[in-house]
Amino acid sequence: MTMELKNATAFEEKRSRSVSIGDNLDCHHAVDEIEYSCAGIQGKYSGEINQEGKPHGNGSFVRDNDGTPFTYIGTWKDGERVGNGGYYKNGRLLGNVVWD
């Protein structure tokens, strides 16, 4: 359990740094928490956004899962999940994913 929590902490620290998703990455600022729909699922997004206000850069998406927060932390581009990310529940890493 401790190792999983360390991994979650390391991943969250990593997401606060600048990353390059490609030549056209242009993150304008970050938001603390906005209502957002990801793949038709309502939740709250925190992180970097582009000029249109869409997730773009590093951020997290939290949705309610029968009273328990279910969190995705990873890289976004124009409102879509891209690159590496991870799913967390109760602070524990459930799994990593790589998006095209």
PDB file of N, CA and C in Angstrom:
ATOM      1  N   MET A   1       0.813  -1.184   0.000  1.00  0.00           N
ATOM      2  CA  MET A   1       0.000   0.000   0.000  1.00  0.00           C
ATOM      3  C   MET A   1       0.861   1.254   0.000  1.00  0.00           C
ATOM      4  N   THR A   2       1.929   1.284   0.757  1.00  0.00           N
ATOM      5  CA  THR A   2       2.784   2.456   0.814  1.00  0.00           C
ATOM      6  C   THR A   2       3.394   2.748  -0.548  1.00  0.00           C
ATOM      7  N   MET A   3       3.805   1.723  -1.249  1.00  0.00           N
ATOM      8  CA  MET A   3       4.408   1.935  -2.563  1.00  0.00           C
ATOM      9  C   MET A   3       3.410   2.577  -3.526  1.00  0.00           C
ATOM     10  N   GLU A   4       2.147   2.137  -3.483  1.00  0.00           N
ATOM     11  CA  GLU A   4       1.157   2.716  -4.369  1.00  0.00           C
ATOM     12  C   GLU A   4       0.931   4.195  -4.059  1.00  0.00           C
ATOM     13  N   LEU A   5       0.916   4.533  -2.787  1.00  0.00           N
ATOM     14  CA  LEU A   5       0.734   5.930  -2.418  1.00  0.00           C
ATOM     15  C   LEU A   5       1.929   6.768  -2.850  1.00  0.00           C
ATOM     16  N   LYS A   6       3.146   6.199  -2.738  1.00  0.00           N
ATOM     17  CA  LYS A   6       4.326   6.924  -3.213  1.00  0.00           C
ATOM     18  C   LYS A   6       4.214   7.172  -4.703  1.00  0.00           C
ATOM     19  N   ASN A   7       3.770   6.170  -5.451  1.00  0.00           N
ATOM     20  CA  ASN A   7       3.613   6.342  -6.890  1.00  0.00           C
ATOM     21  C   ASN A   7       2.600   7.432  -7.202  1.00  0.00           C
ATOM     22  N   ALA A   8       1.503   7.468  -6.463  1.00  0.00           N
ATOM     23  CA  ALA A   8       0.483   8.491  -6.692  1.00  0.00           C
ATOM     24  C   ALA A   8       1.062   9.875  -6.420  1.00  0.00           C
ATOM     25  N   THR A   9       1.829  10.005  -5.354  1.00  0.00           N
ATOM     26  CA  THR A   9       2.436  11.291  -5.021  1.00  0.00           C
ATOM     27  C   THR A   9       3.431  11.700  -6.096  1.00  0.00           C
ATOM     28  N   ALA A  10       4.262  10.786  -6.538  1.00  0.00           N
ATOM     29  CA  ALA A  10       5.250  11.098  -7.567  1.00  0.00           C
ATOM     30  C   ALA A  10       4.547  11.528  -8.848  1.00  0.00           C
ATOM     31  N   PHE A  11       3.446  10.864  -9.191  1.00  0.00           N
ATOM     32  CA  PHE A  11       2.739  11.208 -10.413  1.00  0.00           C
ATOM     33  C   PHE A  11       2.132  12.597 -10.306  1.00  0.00           C
ATOM     34  N   GLU A  12       1.553  12.926  -9.163  1.00  0.00           N
ATOM     35  CA  GLU A  12       0.967  14.252  -8.995  1.00  0.00           C
ATOM     36  C   GLU A  12       2.040  15.334  -9.039  1.00  0.00           C
ATOM     37  N   GLU A  13       3.219  15.057  -8.464  1.00  0.00           N
ATOM     38  CA  GLU A  13       4.309  16.027  -8.526  1.00  0.00           C
ATOM     39  C   GLU A  13       4.748  16.208  -9.964  1.00  0.00           C
ATOM     40  N   LYS A  14       4.798  15.123 -10.710  1.00  0.00           N
ATOM     41  CA  LYS A  14       5.225  15.183 -12.099  1.00  0.00           C
ATOM     42  C   LYS A  14       4.245  16.008 -12.934  1.00  0.00           C
ATOM     43  N   ARG A  15       2.941  15.911 -12.638  1.00  0.00           N
ATOM     44  CA  ARG A  15       1.954  16.615 -13.450  1.00  0.00           C
ATOM     45  C   ARG A  15       2.033  18.126 -13.289  1.00  0.00           C
ATOM     46  N   SER A  16       2.672  18.608 -12.231  1.00  0.00           N
ATOM     47  CA  SER A  16       2.756  20.050 -12.041  1.00  0.00           C
ATOM     48  C   SER A  16       3.887  20.674 -12.851  1.00  0.00           C
ATOM     49  N   ARG A  17       4.733  19.857 -13.461  1.00  0.00           N
ATOM     50  CA  ARG A  17       5.808  20.370 -14.295  1.00  0.00           C
ATOM     51  C   ARG A  17       5.336  20.534 -15.736  1.00  0.00           C
ATOM     52  N   SER A  18       6.042  21.335 -16.486  1.00  0.00           N
ATOM     53  CA  SER A  18       5.715  21.503 -17.899  1.00  0.00           C
ATOM     54  C   SER A  18       6.143  20.273 -18.678  1.00  0.00           C
ATOM     55  N   VAL A  19       5.307  19.863 -19.613  1.00  0.00           N
ATOM     56  CA  VAL A  19       5.644  18.756 -20.499  1.00  0.00           C
ATOM     57  C   VAL A  19       5.354  19.189 -21.923  1.00  0.00           C
ATOM     58  N   SER A  20       5.950  18.505 -22.856  1.00  0.00           N
ATOM     59  CA  SER A  20       5.702  18.806 -24.252  1.00  0.00           C
ATOM     60  C   SER A  20       4.864  17.698 -24.858  1.00  0.00           C
ATOM     61  N   ILE A  21       3.704  18.053 -25.413  1.00  0.00           N
ATOM     62  CA  ILE A  21       2.854  17.089 -26.089  1.00  0.00           C
ATOM     63  C   ILE A  21       3.106  17.169 -27.590  1.00  0.00           C
ATOM     64  N   GLY A  22       3.875  18.096 -27.995  1.00  0.00           N
ATOM     65  CA  GLY A  22       4.141  18.298 -29.408  1.00  0.00           C
ATOM     66  C   GLY A  22       4.470  19.751 -29.641  1.00  0.00           C
ATOM     67  N   ASP A  23       4.667  20.097 -30.871  1.00  0.00           N
ATOM     68  CA  ASP A  23       5.053  21.454 -31.214  1.00  0.00           C
ATOM     69  C   ASP A  23       3.953  22.478 -30.964  1.00  0.00           C
ATOM     70  N   ASN A  24       2.691  22.044 -30.958  1.00  0.00           N
ATOM     71  CA  ASN A  24       1.587  22.988 -30.846  1.00  0.00           C
ATOM     72  C   ASN A  24       1.013  23.122 -29.443  1.00  0.00           C
ATOM     73  N   LEU A  25       1.720  22.685 -28.418  1.00  0.00           N
ATOM     74  CA  LEU A  25       1.223  22.819 -27.052  1.00  0.00           C
ATOM     75  C   LEU A  25       1.309  24.269 -26.624  1.00  0.00           C
ATOM     76  N   ASP A  26       0.187  24.827 -26.259  1.00  0.00           N
ATOM     77  CA  ASP A  26       0.141  26.222 -25.855  1.00  0.00           C
ATOM     78  C   ASP A  26      -0.814  26.347 -24.675  1.00  0.00           C
ATOM     79  N   CYS A  27      -0.323  26.085 -23.471  1.00  0.00           N
ATOM     80  CA  CYS A  27      -1.135  26.179 -22.265  1.00  0.00           C
ATOM     81  C   CYS A  27      -1.111  27.618 -21.783  1.00  0.00           C
ATOM     82  N   HIS A  28      -2.278  28.188 -21.581  1.00  0.00           N
ATOM     83  CA  HIS A  28      -2.343  29.591 -21.212  1.00  0.00           C
ATOM     84  C   HIS A  28      -2.409  29.817 -19.717  1.00  0.00           C
ATOM     85  N   HIS A  29      -3.157  29.017 -19.004  1.00  0.00           N
ATOM     86  CA  HIS A  29      -3.182  29.134 -17.561  1.00  0.00           C
ATOM     87  C   HIS A  29      -3.827  27.893 -16.959  1.00  0.00           C
ATOM     88  N   ALA A  30      -3.852  27.846 -15.656  1.00  0.00           N
ATOM     89  CA  ALA A  30      -4.414  26.694 -14.965  1.00  0.00           C
ATOM     90  C   ALA A  30      -5.670  27.098 -14.203  1.00  0.00           C
ATOM     91  N   VAL A  31      -6.536  26.137 -13.992  1.00  0.00           N
ATOM     92  CA  VAL A  31      -7.749  26.352 -13.207  1.00  0.00           C
ATOM     93  C   VAL A  31      -7.719  25.406 -12.008  1.00  0.00           C
ATOM     94  N   ASP A  32      -8.336  25.856 -10.912  1.00  0.00           N
ATOM     95  CA  ASP A  32      -8.388  25.017  -9.722  1.00  0.00           C
ATOM     96  C   ASP A  32      -9.453  23.940  -9.840  1.00  0.00           C
ATOM     97  N   GLU A  33     -10.614  24.280 -10.370  1.00  0.00           N
ATOM     98  CA  GLU A  33     -11.688  23.300 -10.485  1.00  0.00           C
ATOM     99  C   GLU A  33     -12.810  23.858 -11.355  1.00  0.00           C
ATOM    100  N   ILE A  34     -13.084  23.159 -12.468  1.00  0.00           N
ATOM    101  CA  ILE A  34     -14.200  23.555 -13.330  1.00  0.00           C
ATOM    102  C   ILE A  34     -15.041  22.322 -13.627  1.00  0.00           C
ATOM    103  N   GLU A  35     -16.338  22.530 -13.839  1.00  0.00           N
ATOM    104  CA  GLU A  35     -17.216  21.445 -14.265  1.00  0.00           C
ATOM    105  C   GLU A  35     -16.805  21.066 -15.681  1.00  0.00           C
ATOM    106  N   TYR A  36     -16.689  19.755 -15.941  1.00  0.00           N
ATOM    107  CA  TYR A  36     -16.260  19.308 -17.260  1.00  0.00           C
ATOM    108  C   TYR A  36     -16.865  17.945 -17.554  1.00  0.00           C
ATOM    109  N   SER A  37     -17.126  17.672 -18.823  1.00  0.00           N
ATOM    110  CA  SER A  37     -17.624  16.372 -19.257  1.00  0.00           C
ATOM    111  C   SER A  37     -16.540  15.684 -20.075  1.00  0.00           C
ATOM    112  N   CYS A  38     -16.110  14.536 -19.599  1.00  0.00           N
ATOM    113  CA  CYS A  38     -15.060  13.761 -20.271  1.00  0.00           C
ATOM    114  C   CYS A  38     -15.677  12.450 -20.745  1.00  0.00           C
ATOM    115  N   ALA A  39     -15.718  12.249 -22.051  1.00  0.00           N
ATOM    116  CA  ALA A  39     -16.310  11.045 -22.645  1.00  0.00           C
ATOM    117  C   ALA A  39     -17.746  10.852 -22.168  1.00  0.00           C
ATOM    118  N   GLY A  40     -18.472  11.975 -22.010  1.00  0.00           N
ATOM    119  CA  GLY A  40     -19.861  11.922 -21.589  1.00  0.00           C
ATOM    120  C   GLY A  40     -20.076  11.767 -20.088  1.00  0.00           C
ATOM    121  N   ILE A  41     -19.005  11.795 -19.309  1.00  0.00           N
ATOM    122  CA  ILE A  41     -19.096  11.646 -17.857  1.00  0.00           C
ATOM    123  C   ILE A  41     -18.828  12.994 -17.201  1.00  0.00           C
ATOM    124  N   GLN A  42     -19.750  13.448 -16.356  1.00  0.00           N
ATOM    125  CA  GLN A  42     -19.602  14.726 -15.662  1.00  0.00           C
ATOM    126  C   GLN A  42     -18.631  14.594 -14.487  1.00  0.00           C
ATOM    127  N   GLY A  43     -17.815  15.625 -14.308  1.00  0.00           N
ATOM    128  CA  GLY A  43     -16.876  15.656 -13.201  1.00  0.00           C
ATOM    129  C   GLY A  43     -16.261  17.024 -13.079  1.00  0.00           C
ATOM    130  N   LYS A  44     -15.151  17.100 -12.362  1.00  0.00           N
ATOM    131  CA  LYS A  44     -14.453  18.369 -12.162  1.00  0.00           C
ATOM    132  C   LYS A  44     -13.006  18.220 -12.611  1.00  0.00           C
ATOM    133  N   TYR A  45     -12.574  19.195 -13.402  1.00  0.00           N
ATOM    134  CA  TYR A  45     -11.206  19.205 -13.930  1.00  0.00           C
ATOM    135  C   TYR A  45     -10.402  20.292 -13.232  1.00  0.00           C
ATOM    136  N   SER A  46      -9.154  19.973 -12.901  1.00  0.00           N
ATOM    137  CA  SER A  46      -8.196  20.946 -12.373  1.00  0.00           C
ATOM    138  C   SER A  46      -6.903  20.789 -13.148  1.00  0.00           C
ATOM    139  N   GLY A  47      -6.339  21.898 -13.592  1.00  0.00           N
ATOM    140  CA  GLY A  47      -5.075  21.826 -14.315  1.00  0.00           C
ATOM    141  C   GLY A  47      -4.980  22.883 -15.388  1.00  0.00           C
ATOM    142  N   GLU A  48      -4.107  22.631 -16.342  1.00  0.00           N
ATOM    143  CA  GLU A  48      -3.841  23.590 -17.411  1.00  0.00           C
ATOM    144  C   GLU A  48      -4.952  23.537 -18.461  1.00  0.00           C
ATOM    145  N   ILE A  49      -5.243  24.710 -19.047  1.00  0.00           N
ATOM    146  CA  ILE A  49      -6.254  24.797 -20.098  1.00  0.00           C
ATOM    147  C   ILE A  49      -5.718  25.624 -21.268  1.00  0.00           C
ATOM    148  N   ASN A  50      -6.374  25.474 -22.428  1.00  0.00           N
ATOM    149  CA  ASN A  50      -5.990  26.264 -23.601  1.00  0.00           C
ATOM    150  C   ASN A  50      -6.851  27.521 -23.692  1.00  0.00           C
ATOM    151  N   GLN A  51      -6.737  28.260 -24.790  1.00  0.00           N
ATOM    152  CA  GLN A  51      -7.490  29.508 -24.969  1.00  0.00           C
ATOM    153  C   GLN A  51      -8.997  29.300 -24.969  1.00  0.00           C
ATOM    154  N   GLU A  52      -9.447  28.122 -25.408  1.00  0.00           N
ATOM    155  CA  GLU A  52     -10.880  27.832 -25.443  1.00  0.00           C
ATOM    156  C   GLU A  52     -11.410  27.352 -24.100  1.00  0.00           C
ATOM    157  N   GLY A  53     -10.544  27.238 -23.099  1.00  0.00           N
ATOM    158  CA  GLY A  53     -10.955  26.778 -21.774  1.00  0.00           C
ATOM    159  C   GLY A  53     -11.033  25.269 -21.651  1.00  0.00           C
ATOM    160  N   LYS A  54     -10.466  24.537 -22.616  1.00  0.00           N
ATOM    161  CA  LYS A  54     -10.461  23.073 -22.581  1.00  0.00           C
ATOM    162  C   LYS A  54      -9.188  22.573 -21.897  1.00  0.00           C
ATOM    163  N   PRO A  55      -9.268  21.419 -21.224  1.00  0.00           N
ATOM    164  CA  PRO A  55      -8.064  20.836 -20.629  1.00  0.00           C
ATOM    165  C   PRO A  55      -6.969  20.683 -21.678  1.00  0.00           C
ATOM    166  N   HIS A  56      -5.762  21.145 -21.336  1.00  0.00           N
ATOM    167  CA  HIS A  56      -4.662  21.145 -22.300  1.00  0.00           C
ATOM    168  C   HIS A  56      -3.357  21.253 -21.518  1.00  0.00           C
ATOM    169  N   GLY A  57      -2.637  20.176 -21.412  1.00  0.00           N
ATOM    170  CA  GLY A  57      -1.416  20.127 -20.601  1.00  0.00           C
ATOM    171  C   GLY A  57      -1.590  19.058 -19.534  1.00  0.00           C
ATOM    172  N   ASN A  58      -1.174  19.340 -18.322  1.00  0.00           N
ATOM    173  CA  ASN A  58      -1.297  18.382 -17.235  1.00  0.00           C
ATOM    174  C   ASN A  58      -2.482  18.740 -16.349  1.00  0.00           C
ATOM    175  N   GLY A  59      -3.258  17.719 -15.971  1.00  0.00           N
ATOM    176  CA  GLY A  59      -4.407  17.992 -15.126  1.00  0.00           C
ATOM    177  C   GLY A  59      -5.054  16.739 -14.591  1.00  0.00           C
ATOM    178  N   SER A  60      -6.076  16.941 -13.770  1.00  0.00           N
ATOM    179  CA  SER A  60      -6.803  15.823 -13.175  1.00  0.00           C
ATOM    180  C   SER A  60      -8.298  16.003 -13.381  1.00  0.00           C
ATOM    181  N   PHE A  61      -8.998  14.883 -13.511  1.00  0.00           N
ATOM    182  CA  PHE A  61     -10.441  14.847 -13.675  1.00  0.00           C
ATOM    183  C   PHE A  61     -11.003  13.943 -12.593  1.00  0.00           C
ATOM    184  N   VAL A  62     -11.901  14.499 -11.773  1.00  0.00           N
ATOM    185  CA  VAL A  62     -12.476  13.739 -10.661  1.00  0.00           C
ATOM    186  C   VAL A  62     -13.975  13.595 -10.882  1.00  0.00           C
ATOM    187  N   ARG A  63     -14.458  12.375 -10.786  1.00  0.00           N
ATOM    188  CA  ARG A  63     -15.893  12.119 -10.894  1.00  0.00           C
ATOM    189  C   ARG A  63     -16.343  11.287  -9.703  1.00  0.00           C
ATOM    190  N   ASP A  64     -17.624  11.386  -9.412  1.00  0.00           N
ATOM    191  CA  ASP A  64     -18.194  10.623  -8.316  1.00  0.00           C
ATOM    192  C   ASP A  64     -18.466   9.194  -8.779  1.00  0.00           C
ATOM    193  N   ASN A  65     -18.052   8.227  -7.977  1.00  0.00           N
ATOM    194  CA  ASN A  65     -18.263   6.823  -8.275  1.00  0.00           C
ATOM    195  C   ASN A  65     -19.022   6.214  -7.095  1.00  0.00           C
ATOM    196  N   ASP A  66     -20.333   6.407  -7.067  1.00  0.00           N
ATOM    197  CA  ASP A  66     -21.170   5.941  -5.954  1.00  0.00           C
ATOM    198  C   ASP A  66     -20.678   6.452  -4.616  1.00  0.00           C
ATOM    199  N   GLY A  67     -20.361   7.744  -4.563  1.00  0.00           N
ATOM    200  CA  GLY A  67     -19.933   8.362  -3.318  1.00  0.00           C
ATOM    201  C   GLY A  67     -18.437   8.362  -3.085  1.00  0.00           C
ATOM    202  N   THR A  68     -17.687   7.682  -3.923  1.00  0.00           N
ATOM    203  CA  THR A  68     -16.229   7.633  -3.800  1.00  0.00           C
ATOM    204  C   THR A  68     -15.601   8.341  -4.998  1.00  0.00           C
ATOM    205  N   PRO A  69     -14.720   9.324  -4.758  1.00  0.00           N
ATOM    206  CA  PRO A  69     -14.074  10.005  -5.886  1.00  0.00           C
ATOM    207  C   PRO A  69     -13.219   9.039  -6.715  1.00  0.00           C
ATOM    208  N   PHE A  70     -13.359   9.134  -8.017  1.00  0.00           N
ATOM    209  CA  PHE A  70     -12.569   8.356  -8.968  1.00  0.00           C
ATOM    210  C   PHE A  70     -11.802   9.377  -9.795  1.00  0.00           C
ATOM    211  N   THR A  71     -10.483   9.313  -9.787  1.00  0.00           N
ATOM    212  CA  THR A  71      -9.649  10.369 -10.356  1.00  0.00           C
ATOM    213  C   THR A  71      -8.771   9.863 -11.493  1.00  0.00           C
ATOM    214  N   TYR A  72      -8.718  10.651 -12.559  1.00  0.00           N
ATOM    215  CA  TYR A  72      -7.760  10.426 -13.644  1.00  0.00           C
ATOM    216  C   TYR A  72      -6.760  11.579 -13.585  1.00  0.00           C
ATOM    217  N   ILE A  73      -5.481  11.268 -13.558  1.00  0.00           N
ATOM    218  CA  ILE A  73      -4.423  12.280 -13.574  1.00  0.00           C
ATOM    219  C   ILE A  73      -3.547  12.000 -14.782  1.00  0.00           C
ATOM    220  N   GLY A  74      -3.373  13.009 -15.629  1.00  0.00           N
ATOM    221  CA  GLY A  74      -2.557  12.789 -16.806  1.00  0.00           C
ATOM    222  C   GLY A  74      -2.451  14.003 -17.700  1.00  0.00           C
ATOM    223  N   THR A  75      -2.104  13.743 -18.947  1.00  0.00           N
ATOM    224  CA  THR A  75      -1.863  14.773 -19.948  1.00  0.00           C
ATOM    225  C   THR A  75      -3.082  14.903 -20.855  1.00  0.00           C
ATOM    226  N   TRP A  76      -3.406  16.155 -21.216  1.00  0.00           N
ATOM    227  CA  TRP A  76      -4.576  16.469 -22.031  1.00  0.00           C
ATOM    228  C   TRP A  76      -4.157  17.328 -23.220  1.00  0.00           C
ATOM    229  N   LYS A  77      -4.897  17.228 -24.311  1.00  0.00           N
ATOM    230  CA  LYS A  77      -4.672  18.094 -25.467  1.00  0.00           C
ATOM    231  C   LYS A  77      -6.026  18.425 -26.076  1.00  0.00           C
ATOM    232  N   ASP A  78      -6.354  19.714 -26.102  1.00  0.00           N
ATOM    233  CA  ASP A  78      -7.620  20.200 -26.658  1.00  0.00           C
ATOM    234  C   ASP A  78      -8.835  19.459 -26.096  1.00  0.00           C
ATOM    235  N   GLY A  79      -8.845  19.207 -24.779  1.00  0.00           N
ATOM    236  CA  GLY A  79      -9.982  18.583 -24.113  1.00  0.00           C
ATOM    237  C   GLY A  79     -10.012  17.071 -24.112  1.00  0.00           C
ATOM    238  N   GLU A  80      -9.023  16.441 -24.730  1.00  0.00           N
ATOM    239  CA  GLU A  80      -8.968  14.977 -24.798  1.00  0.00           C
ATOM    240  C   GLU A  80      -7.755  14.453 -24.026  1.00  0.00           C
ATOM    241  N   ARG A  81      -7.893  13.269 -23.448  1.00  0.00           N
ATOM    242  CA  ARG A  81      -6.761  12.638 -22.754  1.00  0.00           C
ATOM    243  C   ARG A  81      -5.775  12.114 -23.795  1.00  0.00           C
ATOM    244  N   VAL A  82      -4.494  12.401 -23.597  1.00  0.00           N
ATOM    245  CA  VAL A  82      -3.437  11.938 -24.497  1.00  0.00           C
ATOM    246  C   VAL A  82      -2.242  11.490 -23.662  1.00  0.00           C
ATOM    247  N   GLY A  83      -1.355  10.731 -24.265  1.00  0.00           N
ATOM    248  CA  GLY A  83      -0.125  10.337 -23.572  1.00  0.00           C
ATOM    249  C   GLY A  83      -0.381   9.470 -22.353  1.00  0.00           C
ATOM    250  N   ASN A  84       0.424   9.674 -21.319  1.00  0.00           N
ATOM    251  CA  ASN A  84       0.366   8.850 -20.114  1.00  0.00           C
ATOM    252  C   ASN A  84      -0.606   9.410 -19.089  1.00  0.00           C
ATOM    253  N   GLY A  85      -1.243   8.509 -18.361  1.00  0.00           N
ATOM    254  CA  GLY A  85      -2.145   8.904 -17.283  1.00  0.00           C
ATOM    255  C   GLY A  85      -2.355   7.749 -16.333  1.00  0.00           C
ATOM    256  N   GLY A  86      -3.037   8.028 -15.247  1.00  0.00           N
ATOM    257  CA  GLY A  86      -3.325   6.991 -14.267  1.00  0.00           C
ATOM    258  C   GLY A  86      -4.674   7.215 -13.621  1.00  0.00           C
ATOM    259  N   TYR A  87      -5.300   6.123 -13.200  1.00  0.00           N
ATOM    260  CA  TYR A  87      -6.579   6.171 -12.498  1.00  0.00           C
ATOM    261  C   TYR A  87      -6.354   5.864 -11.028  1.00  0.00           C
ATOM    262  N   TYR A  88      -6.995   6.666 -10.162  1.00  0.00           N
ATOM    263  CA  TYR A  88      -6.818   6.541  -8.715  1.00  0.00           C
ATOM    264  C   TYR A  88      -8.166   6.500  -8.016  1.00  0.00           C
ATOM    265  N   LYS A  89      -8.211   5.731  -6.931  1.00  0.00           N
ATOM    266  CA  LYS A  89      -9.387   5.671  -6.071  1.00  0.00           C
ATOM    267  C   LYS A  89      -8.891   5.597  -4.642  1.00  0.00           C
ATOM    268  N   ASN A  90      -9.385   6.478  -3.786  1.00  0.00           N
ATOM    269  CA  ASN A  90      -8.945   6.547  -2.387  1.00  0.00           C
ATOM    270  C   ASN A  90      -7.426   6.696  -2.270  1.00  0.00           C
ATOM    271  N   GLY A  91      -6.817   7.461  -3.186  1.00  0.00           N
ATOM    272  CA  GLY A  91      -5.385   7.700  -3.148  1.00  0.00           C
ATOM    273  C   GLY A  91      -4.530   6.543  -3.625  1.00  0.00           C
ATOM    274  N   ARG A  92      -5.153   5.492  -4.108  1.00  0.00           N
ATOM    275  CA  ARG A  92      -4.411   4.315  -4.569  1.00  0.00           C
ATOM    276  C   ARG A  92      -4.469   4.218  -6.085  1.00  0.00           C
ATOM    277  N   LEU A  93      -3.327   3.942  -6.669  1.00  0.00           N
ATOM    278  CA  LEU A  93      -3.247   3.771  -8.115  1.00  0.00           C
ATOM    279  C   LEU A  93      -3.972   2.499  -8.519  1.00  0.00           C
ATOM    280  N   LEU A  94      -4.943   2.637  -9.408  1.00  0.00           N
ATOM    281  CA  LEU A  94      -5.660   1.466  -9.924  1.00  0.00           C
ATOM    282  C   LEU A  94      -5.019   0.955 -11.200  1.00  0.00           C
ATOM    283  N   GLY A  95      -4.459   1.854 -11.993  1.00  0.00           N
ATOM    284  CA  GLY A  95      -3.825   1.431 -13.228  1.00  0.00           C
ATOM    285  C   GLY A  95      -3.348   2.616 -14.054  1.00  0.00           C
ATOM    286  N   ASN A  96      -2.381   2.341 -14.897  1.00  0.00           N
ATOM    287  CA  ASN A  96      -1.836   3.340 -15.823  1.00  0.00           C
ATOM    288  C   ASN A  96      -2.426   3.104 -17.198  1.00  0.00           C
ATOM    289  N   VAL A  97      -2.476   4.164 -17.984  1.00  0.00           N
ATOM    290  CA  VAL A  97      -3.001   4.065 -19.349  1.00  0.00           C
ATOM    291  C   VAL A  97      -2.180   4.976 -20.250  1.00  0.00           C
ATOM    292  N   VAL A  98      -2.046   4.583 -21.513  1.00  0.00           N
ATOM    293  CA  VAL A  98      -1.391   5.419 -22.520  1.00  0.00           C
ATOM    294  C   VAL A  98      -2.407   5.637 -23.638  1.00  0.00           C
ATOM    295  N   TRP A  99      -2.761   6.906 -23.867  1.00  0.00           N
ATOM    296  CA  TRP A  99      -3.722   7.269 -24.901  1.00  0.00           C
ATOM    297  C   TRP A  99      -2.976   7.655 -26.173  1.00  0.00           C
ATOM    298  N   ASP A 100      -3.608   7.404 -27.326  1.00  0.00           N
ATOM    299  CA  ASP A 100      -3.025   7.805 -28.613  1.00  0.00           C
ATOM    300  C   ASP A 100      -3.134   9.283 -28.791  1.00  0.00           C
TER     301      ASP A 100
END
